[in-house]
Coordinates of C-alpha atoms in Angstrom, one line a residue:
M1 CA 152.7 83.7 47.9
A2 CA 149.5 85.7 48.6
I3 CA 149.1 89.3 49.9
V4 CA 146.1 89.7 52.2
A5 CA 144.7 92.7 53.9
G6 CA 142.8 92.5 57.2
V7 CA 140.4 95.5 57.6
D8 CA 138.9 96.4 61.1
I9 CA 136.0 98.8 60.8
G10 CA 135.7 100.4 64.3
N11 CA 133.4 103.1 65.6
S12 CA 136.3 105.6 65.6
T13 CA 139.0 104.4 63.4
T14 CA 139.5 101.9 60.5
E15 CA 142.7 99.8 60.7
V16 CA 144.5 97.6 58.1
C17 CA 147.1 94.9 58.5
L18 CA 148.9 93.9 55.3
A19 CA 150.7 90.6 55.2
R20 CA 152.3 88.2 52.7
V21 CA 151.2 84.5 53.3
N22 CA 153.2 81.6 51.8
A23 CA 151.9 78.2 50.9
R24 CA 152.5 76.8 54.4
G25 CA 150.4 79.5 55.9
E26 CA 153.4 81.5 57.3
K27 CA 152.7 85.2 57.5
E28 CA 155.2 88.0 56.7
Y29 CA 153.7 91.3 57.9
L30 CA 154.3 94.1 55.5
S31 CA 152.7 97.2 57.0
S32 CA 149.6 98.7 58.9
S33 CA 147.6 101.8 58.7
I34 CA 144.9 103.6 60.7
V35 CA 142.4 106.3 59.5
K36 CA 139.3 107.9 61.1
T37 CA 136.2 105.8 60.3
T38 CA 133.8 107.5 57.8
G39 CA 130.1 107.3 58.7
I40 CA 128.7 105.1 61.4
K41 CA 130.4 101.7 61.8
G42 CA 128.8 98.9 59.8
T43 CA 127.3 101.0 57.0
T44 CA 128.3 101.8 53.4
A45 CA 129.4 105.2 54.6
N46 CA 132.6 103.3 55.8
L47 CA 133.8 102.8 52.2
P48 CA 135.8 106.1 51.8
G49 CA 137.7 105.4 55.0
I50 CA 138.3 101.8 54.1
R51 CA 139.8 102.9 50.7
T52 CA 142.0 105.5 52.4
A53 CA 143.3 102.9 54.9
L54 CA 144.0 100.4 52.2
D55 CA 145.7 102.9 50.1
D56 CA 148.0 104.0 53.0
A57 CA 149.0 100.4 53.9
L58 CA 149.7 99.5 50.3
R59 CA 151.8 102.6 49.8
H60 CA 153.9 102.0 52.9
A61 CA 154.5 98.4 51.8
G62 CA 155.3 99.3 48.1
V63 CA 152.5 97.0 46.9
D64 CA 149.9 97.7 44.2
M65 CA 146.2 97.2 44.9
N66 CA 145.9 94.6 42.0
E67 CA 148.4 92.4 43.9
L68 CA 145.9 91.8 46.8
V69 CA 144.5 88.3 46.8
Q70 CA 141.8 88.9 49.4
I71 CA 140.4 91.6 51.7
R72 CA 139.1 90.4 55.1
F73 CA 136.5 92.3 57.1
N74 CA 135.4 91.9 60.7
E75 CA 131.6 91.5 61.4
A76 CA 130.9 95.1 62.6
T77 CA 128.0 95.8 65.0
P78 CA 126.8 99.4 65.0
V79 CA 126.7 101.1 68.3
I80 CA 124.9 104.5 68.9
G81 CA 125.2 106.4 72.1
D82 CA 122.8 109.1 73.1
L83 CA 121.4 110.9 76.2
A84 CA 118.0 109.2 77.0
M85 CA 116.6 112.5 78.4
E86 CA 117.4 116.1 78.9
T87 CA 117.0 115.7 82.7
I88 CA 115.3 113.5 85.3
T89 CA 114.7 116.6 87.5
E90 CA 114.5 120.2 86.8
T91 CA 114.3 123.4 88.9
I92 CA 111.3 125.6 88.0
I93 CA 111.0 129.0 89.5
T94 CA 107.9 131.2 88.7
E95 CA 106.9 134.7 89.8
S96 CA 110.6 135.8 89.3
T97 CA 111.7 134.3 92.6
M98 CA 115.5 133.9 92.0
I99 CA 118.4 135.5 90.2
G100 CA 121.2 133.1 90.9
H101 CA 123.7 133.4 88.1
N102 CA 127.5 133.8 88.3
P103 CA 128.7 136.9 86.6
G104 CA 132.3 137.1 86.0
T105 CA 132.8 140.1 88.2
P106 CA 130.2 140.8 90.9
G107 CA 130.9 144.0 92.8
G108 CA 131.3 144.6 96.6
I109 CA 131.0 141.9 99.3
G110 CA 128.5 140.8 102.0
L111 CA 124.9 140.0 102.4
G112 CA 122.2 142.7 102.1
V113 CA 118.6 142.2 102.8
G114 CA 116.0 144.9 101.8
K115 CA 113.1 145.9 99.7
T116 CA 113.6 146.1 96.0
V117 CA 113.2 149.7 94.5
T118 CA 113.6 151.0 91.1
F119 CA 116.5 153.3 90.3
A120 CA 114.0 156.2 89.5
E121 CA 112.4 156.0 92.8
L122 CA 115.6 156.0 94.9
D123 CA 115.6 159.7 95.5
R124 CA 112.1 159.4 97.0
I125 CA 113.0 156.7 99.6
Q126 CA 112.9 157.8 103.2
S127 CA 115.8 157.9 105.6
G128 CA 116.4 154.6 107.5
E129 CA 114.7 152.4 105.0
K130 CA 116.6 149.3 103.9
V131 CA 116.5 149.0 100.1
I132 CA 118.1 147.1 97.2
V133 CA 118.2 149.3 94.1
V134 CA 117.5 147.8 90.7
I135 CA 119.6 149.5 87.9
P136 CA 118.3 149.2 84.3
A137 CA 120.6 149.1 81.2
R138 CA 120.1 152.7 80.3
I139 CA 121.8 153.9 83.6
D140 CA 125.5 154.6 83.3
F141 CA 127.8 153.4 86.2
E142 CA 128.8 156.9 87.1
D143 CA 125.1 158.0 87.4
A144 CA 124.3 154.8 89.4
S145 CA 127.2 155.3 91.9
Q146 CA 126.4 159.0 92.4
A147 CA 122.7 158.3 93.0
I148 CA 123.5 155.6 95.6
N149 CA 126.0 157.9 97.3
W150 CA 123.4 160.6 97.5
A151 CA 121.0 158.2 99.1
F152 CA 123.7 157.2 101.6
D153 CA 124.1 160.9 102.4
R154 CA 120.3 161.2 103.1
G155 CA 120.3 158.3 105.5
V156 CA 118.9 155.8 103.1
D157 CA 120.2 152.4 103.9
V158 CA 121.1 150.9 100.5
V159 CA 122.1 147.4 101.3
G160 CA 122.6 146.0 97.8
A161 CA 122.1 146.5 94.1
I162 CA 121.0 144.5 91.0
A163 CA 122.3 145.8 87.6
C164 CA 121.6 144.9 84.0
Q165 CA 125.0 145.8 82.6
D166 CA 128.3 144.3 83.6
D167 CA 129.1 147.4 85.8
A168 CA 129.1 146.0 89.3
V169 CA 133.0 146.5 90.0
L170 CA 132.8 150.0 88.4
I171 CA 129.8 151.0 90.6
A172 CA 131.2 149.5 93.7
N173 CA 134.7 151.2 93.3
R174 CA 132.9 154.6 93.4
L175 CA 130.6 154.0 96.5
D176 CA 131.1 155.5 99.9
K177 CA 130.0 152.3 101.6
R178 CA 130.7 148.7 100.5
I179 CA 127.5 146.8 99.4
P180 CA 127.0 143.6 97.5
I181 CA 126.2 144.1 93.7
V182 CA 125.1 141.5 91.2
D183 CA 125.2 142.5 87.6
E184 CA 124.6 141.0 84.1
V185 CA 120.9 140.4 85.0
T186 CA 119.5 139.9 81.4
F187 CA 115.7 140.4 82.3
I188 CA 116.2 143.3 84.7
E189 CA 112.7 144.5 83.9
K190 CA 111.2 141.3 85.4
V191 CA 112.7 141.8 88.9
P192 CA 109.9 142.3 91.2
I193 CA 109.7 145.6 92.8
G194 CA 108.6 146.4 96.4
M195 CA 109.5 142.8 97.5
L196 CA 111.9 141.7 100.2
A197 CA 115.1 140.5 98.6
A198 CA 118.5 139.4 99.6
V199 CA 121.8 140.0 97.7
E200 CA 125.0 138.0 98.6
V201 CA 128.5 138.4 97.1
T202 CA 131.6 136.7 98.4
E203 CA 135.3 137.3 97.9
P204 CA 137.1 135.9 94.9
G205 CA 137.7 132.2 95.4
R206 CA 134.9 131.7 97.8
T207 CA 131.2 130.7 97.4
I208 CA 128.1 132.0 99.0
Q209 CA 127.1 130.5 102.3
T210 CA 123.6 131.9 103.2
L211 CA 121.6 131.8 100.0
S212 CA 122.8 128.4 99.1
N213 CA 121.6 127.0 102.4
P214 CA 117.8 126.5 102.8
Y215 CA 118.0 127.4 106.4
G216 CA 120.1 130.5 105.5
I217 CA 117.2 131.7 103.3
A218 CA 114.7 130.8 105.9
T219 CA 116.6 133.0 108.4
V220 CA 116.7 135.9 106.0
F221 CA 113.0 135.8 105.1
N222 CA 111.6 134.4 108.4
L223 CA 110.2 131.4 106.7
T224 CA 108.0 128.6 108.2
P225 CA 109.1 125.0 107.9
E226 CA 106.7 124.4 105.0
E227 CA 108.0 127.5 103.2
T228 CA 111.5 126.3 103.8
K229 CA 110.8 123.1 102.0
M230 CA 109.8 125.1 99.0
V231 CA 113.1 126.9 98.7
V232 CA 115.3 123.8 98.6
P233 CA 115.5 124.0 94.8
I234 CA 116.7 127.5 95.0
A235 CA 119.4 126.8 97.5
R236 CA 120.5 123.7 95.4
A237 CA 120.6 125.8 92.2
L238 CA 122.8 128.4 93.9
I239 CA 125.4 126.1 95.4
G240 CA 128.9 127.0 94.2
N241 CA 128.0 130.4 93.2
R242 CA 130.1 133.5 94.1
S243 CA 127.0 135.7 94.0
A244 CA 123.3 135.4 94.0
V245 CA 119.9 137.2 94.6
V246 CA 116.7 135.8 96.1
V247 CA 113.4 137.8 95.9
R248 CA 110.5 136.7 98.1
T249 CA 107.3 137.2 96.2
P250 CA 103.9 136.4 97.8
Q251 CA 102.8 134.5 94.7
G252 CA 106.2 132.9 94.2
D253 CA 106.1 129.2 93.4
V254 CA 109.4 127.3 93.4
K255 CA 109.7 123.6 93.0
A256 CA 111.9 120.8 91.7
R257 CA 109.7 119.0 89.2
T258 CA 110.4 115.4 88.1
I259 CA 110.3 115.0 84.3
P260 CA 108.6 111.8 83.2
A261 CA 111.7 110.2 81.7
G262 CA 109.7 107.0 80.8
V263 CA 109.9 103.2 81.4
L264 CA 112.2 100.9 79.6
T265 CA 111.1 97.4 78.9
I266 CA 114.1 95.0 78.5
F267 CA 113.4 91.7 76.8
G268 CA 115.5 88.7 77.4
Q269 CA 115.3 85.2 75.9
R270 CA 113.2 83.9 78.8
N271 CA 111.7 86.8 80.6
R272 CA 111.4 90.6 80.5
E273 CA 111.9 93.5 83.0
E274 CA 110.4 97.0 83.2
V275 CA 112.3 99.6 84.9
D276 CA 111.6 103.3 85.4
V277 CA 114.5 105.5 84.1
E278 CA 113.9 107.9 87.0
S279 CA 115.1 105.1 89.4
G280 CA 118.6 105.6 88.0
S281 CA 121.3 103.7 86.2
S282 CA 121.9 101.0 88.8
K283 CA 118.3 99.8 88.7
I284 CA 118.5 99.8 84.9
M285 CA 121.7 97.8 84.8
Q286 CA 120.3 95.3 87.4
A287 CA 117.3 94.8 85.1
V288 CA 119.7 94.2 82.1
E289 CA 121.7 91.7 84.0
R290 CA 118.6 89.8 85.2
V291 CA 117.3 89.2 81.7
Q292 CA 120.5 88.2 80.0
P293 CA 121.0 87.7 77.1
V294 CA 119.1 90.9 76.0
V295 CA 117.2 90.4 72.7
D296 CA 115.6 93.8 72.5
V297 CA 114.8 97.0 74.4
K298 CA 111.6 99.1 74.1
G299 CA 110.9 102.6 75.4
E300 CA 107.6 103.9 76.7
P301 CA 105.9 105.8 73.9
G302 CA 105.7 109.7 74.3
T303 CA 108.6 109.8 76.9
N304 CA 112.3 110.9 76.5
A305 CA 113.5 107.3 76.9
G306 CA 111.2 106.0 74.3
G307 CA 112.1 108.7 71.9
M308 CA 115.8 108.0 72.3
I309 CA 115.3 104.2 71.7
E310 CA 113.2 104.8 68.6
R311 CA 115.6 107.4 67.4
V312 CA 118.4 104.8 67.6
R313 CA 116.3 102.3 65.6
Q314 CA 115.4 104.9 63.0
V315 CA 118.9 106.0 62.3
M316 CA 120.1 102.4 61.8
S317 CA 117.2 101.6 59.7
D318 CA 117.8 104.6 57.4
L319 CA 121.6 103.7 57.2
T320 CA 121.2 100.1 56.5
G321 CA 118.1 100.0 54.4
Q322 CA 116.6 97.4 56.7
S323 CA 113.0 97.7 58.2
L324 CA 112.6 99.3 61.5
E325 CA 111.1 96.0 62.9
R326 CA 114.4 94.2 62.3
M327 CA 116.4 96.7 64.4
N328 CA 116.9 95.0 67.7
I329 CA 118.9 96.4 70.6
Q330 CA 121.2 93.6 72.0
D331 CA 122.8 95.6 74.8
L332 CA 122.4 98.7 76.9
L333 CA 124.7 100.6 79.2
S334 CA 123.2 103.2 81.5
V335 CA 125.2 105.9 83.5
D336 CA 124.1 108.3 86.0
T337 CA 125.2 111.8 85.1
F338 CA 124.5 115.6 85.3
I339 CA 123.5 118.2 82.7
P340 CA 123.6 121.9 83.2
Q341 CA 120.0 122.9 82.7
Q342 CA 118.6 126.4 82.4
V343 CA 116.5 127.3 85.5
R344 CA 113.0 127.9 84.3
G345 CA 111.9 131.2 85.6
G346 CA 115.3 132.6 86.5
L347 CA 116.2 136.2 85.2
A348 CA 119.8 135.9 84.2
G349 CA 120.0 132.7 82.2
E350 CA 120.7 130.7 85.4
F351 CA 121.8 127.1 85.1
A352 CA 121.7 124.3 87.6
L353 CA 123.2 120.8 87.4
E354 CA 120.2 118.4 87.1
N355 CA 120.2 114.6 87.3
A356 CA 120.2 112.7 84.0
V357 CA 120.8 109.3 82.7
A358 CA 123.0 108.6 79.7
L359 CA 122.3 105.4 77.6
A360 CA 124.4 103.7 75.0
A361 CA 122.5 101.2 72.9
M362 CA 124.0 98.5 70.7
V363 CA 122.0 97.9 67.6
K364 CA 122.0 94.3 66.3
T365 CA 121.5 94.3 62.5
S366 CA 121.6 91.4 60.2
R367 CA 124.8 90.5 58.2
L368 CA 123.3 92.4 55.3
P369 CA 125.0 95.8 56.0
M370 CA 128.5 94.3 56.0
Q371 CA 127.7 92.3 52.9
Q372 CA 126.6 95.5 51.2
I373 CA 130.0 97.1 52.1
A374 CA 131.8 94.0 50.7
D375 CA 129.8 93.9 47.5
Q376 CA 130.4 97.6 46.8
L377 CA 134.2 97.2 47.4
I378 CA 134.3 94.1 45.2
S379 CA 132.6 96.2 42.4
Q380 CA 135.1 99.1 42.9
L381 CA 138.3 97.1 43.2
G382 CA 137.6 93.8 41.6
I383 CA 139.2 92.1 44.6
P384 CA 137.6 89.2 46.7
V385 CA 136.2 90.5 50.0
V386 CA 135.4 88.1 52.7
I387 CA 133.5 88.8 56.1
A388 CA 135.8 86.7 58.0
G389 CA 134.9 86.6 61.6
V390 CA 133.5 88.0 64.8
E391 CA 135.4 91.1 66.0
A392 CA 136.3 89.8 69.5
N393 CA 137.4 86.4 68.1
M394 CA 139.7 88.1 65.7
A395 CA 141.0 90.3 68.5
V396 CA 142.0 87.3 70.5
L397 CA 144.1 86.0 67.6
G398 CA 145.8 89.4 67.3
A399 CA 146.4 89.7 71.0
L400 CA 148.1 86.4 71.2
T401 CA 150.9 88.0 69.0
T402 CA 151.8 90.2 72.2
P403 CA 155.0 88.9 73.5
G404 CA 154.6 86.9 76.7
T405 CA 151.1 85.9 76.2
D406 CA 149.7 82.3 75.9
K407 CA 146.3 80.5 76.2
P408 CA 144.2 80.7 78.2
L409 CA 143.8 84.3 77.6
A410 CA 141.1 87.0 77.9
I411 CA 141.1 90.2 75.9
L412 CA 139.3 93.5 76.4
D413 CA 138.8 95.4 73.3
M414 CA 137.8 99.0 74.2
G415 CA 137.0 101.1 71.3
G416 CA 134.9 104.1 70.5
G417 CA 131.3 102.7 70.7
S418 CA 131.6 99.2 72.2
T419 CA 133.5 97.2 74.7
D420 CA 134.2 93.6 73.5
A421 CA 135.6 90.8 75.5
A422 CA 136.6 87.3 74.5
I423 CA 138.4 84.4 76.2
V424 CA 140.3 81.6 74.5
T425 CA 140.9 78.3 76.3
R426 CA 143.9 75.9 75.9
D427 CA 141.7 73.7 73.6
E428 CA 141.1 76.8 71.2
K429 CA 137.5 77.4 72.3
V430 CA 136.6 81.1 72.1
H431 CA 133.7 82.7 73.8
S432 CA 133.0 86.5 73.2
I433 CA 130.6 89.3 74.0
H434 CA 129.9 92.7 72.6
L435 CA 128.6 95.4 75.0
A436 CA 127.5 98.9 74.3
G437 CA 129.5 101.9 75.6
A438 CA 133.1 103.0 75.4
G439 CA 135.1 106.0 74.4
D440 CA 132.4 107.9 72.6
M441 CA 130.1 107.7 75.7
V442 CA 132.9 109.0 77.9
T443 CA 133.3 112.0 75.5
M444 CA 129.4 112.5 75.7
L445 CA 129.6 112.5 79.5
I446 CA 132.4 115.0 79.7
N447 CA 130.6 117.2 77.2
S448 CA 127.3 117.2 79.0
E449 CA 128.5 117.5 82.6
L450 CA 130.9 120.5 81.8
G451 CA 128.3 122.1 79.6
L452 CA 130.8 122.4 76.8
N453 CA 128.5 122.0 73.7
D454 CA 131.7 121.0 71.9
L455 CA 132.4 117.4 71.3
D456 CA 135.9 117.9 69.9
L457 CA 136.9 119.8 73.0
A458 CA 135.4 117.1 75.2
E459 CA 137.4 114.5 73.2
D460 CA 140.6 116.4 73.9
I461 CA 139.8 116.6 77.6
K462 CA 139.4 112.8 77.6
K463 CA 142.5 112.0 75.8
F464 CA 145.1 114.5 77.3
P465 CA 146.3 115.6 80.8
L466 CA 145.5 119.1 82.2
A467 CA 147.4 121.9 83.6
K468 CA 146.8 125.4 85.2
V469 CA 148.9 128.2 83.7
E470 CA 150.0 130.1 86.9
S471 CA 152.4 132.5 85.2
L472 CA 153.7 133.1 81.7
Y473 CA 156.7 130.9 82.5
H474 CA 155.2 128.1 84.5
V475 CA 152.3 125.6 84.7
R476 CA 151.1 123.4 87.6
L477 CA 150.2 119.9 86.2
E478 CA 147.2 118.1 87.4
D479 CA 149.5 115.7 89.6
G480 CA 150.6 118.9 91.4
T481 CA 154.1 119.2 89.9
V482 CA 155.4 122.3 88.4
R483 CA 156.9 122.7 84.8
F484 CA 158.9 125.8 83.8
Y485 CA 159.5 127.2 80.3
E486 CA 162.3 129.2 79.1
E487 CA 160.2 131.2 76.7
H488 CA 156.9 132.9 77.8
L489 CA 153.7 131.1 77.1
P490 CA 151.0 132.6 74.8
P491 CA 149.1 135.4 76.6
Q492 CA 145.8 133.7 75.9
V493 CA 146.5 130.8 78.1
F494 CA 147.4 132.8 81.2
A495 CA 145.5 131.9 84.3
R496 CA 143.4 129.3 82.3
V497 CA 143.1 125.5 82.7
V498 CA 144.6 124.2 79.5
I499 CA 144.8 120.7 77.8
L500 CA 148.4 119.6 77.2
K501 CA 148.3 118.4 73.6
E502 CA 151.4 117.4 71.5
S503 CA 150.7 120.4 69.4
G504 CA 150.5 122.8 72.3
M505 CA 148.3 124.1 75.0
V506 CA 144.5 124.4 74.4
P507 CA 142.6 126.7 76.9
I508 CA 139.3 125.4 78.2
P509 CA 136.6 128.1 77.9
S510 CA 135.0 127.2 81.2
E511 CA 135.0 128.6 84.7
Y512 CA 135.4 125.1 86.3
S513 CA 138.7 124.5 88.2
L514 CA 141.3 122.0 87.1
E515 CA 140.3 119.7 89.9
K516 CA 136.6 119.8 88.8
I517 CA 137.4 119.0 85.2
R518 CA 139.8 116.2 86.1
H519 CA 137.2 114.7 88.5
V520 CA 134.6 114.7 85.7
R521 CA 136.9 113.2 83.2
R522 CA 138.1 110.4 85.6
E523 CA 134.6 109.6 86.9
A524 CA 133.2 109.4 83.3
K525 CA 136.0 106.8 82.5
K526 CA 135.3 104.8 85.5
K527 CA 131.5 104.8 85.0
V528 CA 132.0 103.5 81.4
F529 CA 135.4 101.6 81.0
V530 CA 135.6 100.0 84.4
T531 CA 132.0 99.1 84.7
N532 CA 132.0 97.6 81.2
A533 CA 135.4 95.7 81.6
L534 CA 133.9 93.9 84.7
R535 CA 130.7 93.4 83.0
A536 CA 132.2 92.0 79.9
L537 CA 134.7 89.7 81.7
A538 CA 132.1 88.3 83.9
R539 CA 130.1 87.3 80.8
V540 CA 132.9 85.5 79.1
A541 CA 134.4 83.8 82.3
P542 CA 133.8 80.0 82.1
T543 CA 131.9 80.1 85.4
G544 CA 130.5 83.6 85.1
N545 CA 133.1 84.7 87.9
V546 CA 135.7 87.3 87.0
R547 CA 138.1 85.6 89.7
H548 CA 138.5 82.6 87.4
I549 CA 140.2 84.6 84.8
E550 CA 144.1 84.8 85.1
F551 CA 145.4 86.9 82.3
V552 CA 143.7 89.9 80.5
V553 CA 145.2 91.9 77.6
M554 CA 143.8 95.2 76.7
V555 CA 143.6 96.2 73.1
G556 CA 141.8 98.9 71.1
G557 CA 142.1 102.7 70.9
S558 CA 140.9 103.3 74.5
A559 CA 143.7 101.1 75.8
L560 CA 146.1 103.8 74.6
D561 CA 144.5 106.4 76.9
F562 CA 146.9 107.7 79.5
E563 CA 144.8 106.6 82.5
V564 CA 142.1 104.1 81.4
A565 CA 144.5 101.1 81.4
D566 CA 145.7 101.8 84.9
M567 CA 142.0 102.2 86.2
V568 CA 141.0 98.8 84.6
A569 CA 144.2 97.1 85.9
D570 CA 143.5 98.5 89.4
A571 CA 139.9 97.3 89.3
L572 CA 140.9 93.8 88.2
A573 CA 143.9 93.6 90.7
E574 CA 141.5 92.9 93.6
Y575 CA 140.4 89.8 91.6
G576 CA 144.1 88.6 91.3
I577 CA 144.1 89.1 87.5
V578 CA 147.2 90.0 85.6
C579 CA 146.1 92.8 83.2
G580 CA 148.0 95.1 80.9
R581 CA 148.1 96.8 77.5
G582 CA 148.7 94.5 74.5
N583 CA 151.6 94.9 72.1
I584 CA 150.3 93.5 68.8
R585 CA 153.0 91.7 66.9
G586 CA 155.5 93.3 69.2
T587 CA 155.3 96.6 67.3
E588 CA 151.8 98.0 67.2
G589 CA 151.0 98.5 71.0
P590 CA 147.3 97.8 71.7
R591 CA 146.3 98.9 68.1
N592 CA 145.6 96.6 65.2
A593 CA 144.6 93.5 67.1
V594 CA 141.4 92.7 65.0
A595 CA 143.1 93.5 61.7
T596 CA 146.1 91.3 62.6
G597 CA 143.6 88.5 63.7
L598 CA 141.8 88.8 60.4
V599 CA 145.1 88.1 58.5
L600 CA 146.0 85.2 60.9
S601 CA 142.7 83.6 60.3
Y602 CA 143.4 83.4 56.6
S603 CA 144.3 79.9 55.6
G604 CA 144.5 80.2 51.8
G605 CA 141.9 80.0 49.1
G606 CA 138.6 81.7 49.7
A607 CA 138.7 81.2 53.5

């Protein structure tokens, strides 16, 4: 009898399957374990995670380390995902033309159009003049409201206000007339004085209508058709805001500038394609498909895309100890996305959603890094370590332990960094493919589109459903149903969008609505998982046509996601494919497929 351990080193997790094998090759499964992968997949930094996973599996089985006859690894292909560029477009506003941020509590309501004046000169303004008063930080809200009321009494038509501090509501509540007030303008001293300006504030729950519309701005400032074209970036940056200020300056220069994102050169075995990243993800992916199989990708030197590609190569070269020239990119996934970018030239830290392209690159290294891991583990434990097989092939063997499955069978192994697919025919032939992009890329998209700057929070948004806390005793779930609680909820979650984790509610520190966050989450999953599922299955299908596949089993960590499996199954249903989550060995769910396959591939001796 021999005790064998199959170790699957994934991008996110390291999994172990422990089994006892008799002389006839029959397997008795003893235990399994799962831990977070340490370091980037396929590097010696994985060793601490491997040791922990092995120790856990051995402890659960009541087996000592020295009883192990062999440890079997998968061939791990490192995958690095990164944003190829900050943006493809950006809004640039010079000469202080726009203040379009969204303070939490603007004051008043309505649209006011008038000349900007300093607070100090308000008492010198003549009766009948329409003005917008600019209130610096040193002025108290009591003094500001009193001065504006005196101006009203003298017949001055104060139609709006711009304040540095967060005093808008306090000022508005003390005024004799209701005017729109935008506050929290950081660089108040840069607001142009003596210029025609418009201030717009709407009711809570609504968004501005005039200043977010280029024709609205044209009406306010009596612009020519050519000038109206120039204000399109302003209007675009203000869409969705509850408040905004636009100041017309004679020297104002507003434009949407395209950042040179760079050209990607994709090399295939027989030809190559060049594609400008600015043309978007669909063009990039069309180029990738035309040159299949991809043998390498280069980025234009001195551009964002070129920097990203070279950064990926450099990281893998440093981690594996191999030369930079040997780092080839074997697959690329491109996805259109948005990034909140600071508006250049704005006065209050304004942000606008700008177009961007996200890239996930799969770096193909030699067998050397995995051999380095094996050699170090042998020296530490004194136990034979074998690099047993290609990851997708092992996943097929593991997936076939799912009750109700049989050959021919295709699997989708959706992990953290890569989407792998394989198909096994009735005569035992296996064809597999590894594609860049999976769970980590979804997390990256959620993090960037919502402007979270918190990958852990983005990961939670990806993995768990949402709710809106509507009172201290009930929440409305994202499907519209209501859940009531006998005890009151924590005060810090009141009126917030929260993540429903097993450990409790986690409030999301964002002003986005539940519907917006859910939309971003689901679109990110569709862009990555559904796209890659169809792409991978088309590559392994005998004829290159997904319709010629009958059964698909989903395995890997992302198959556990509460909505990904349904999304993929829905996408494949139109092709007449039976698709569902695997249940490895009838006990593990979609987890442990590769580790189980590694054990199943053991035939005794050193194999």
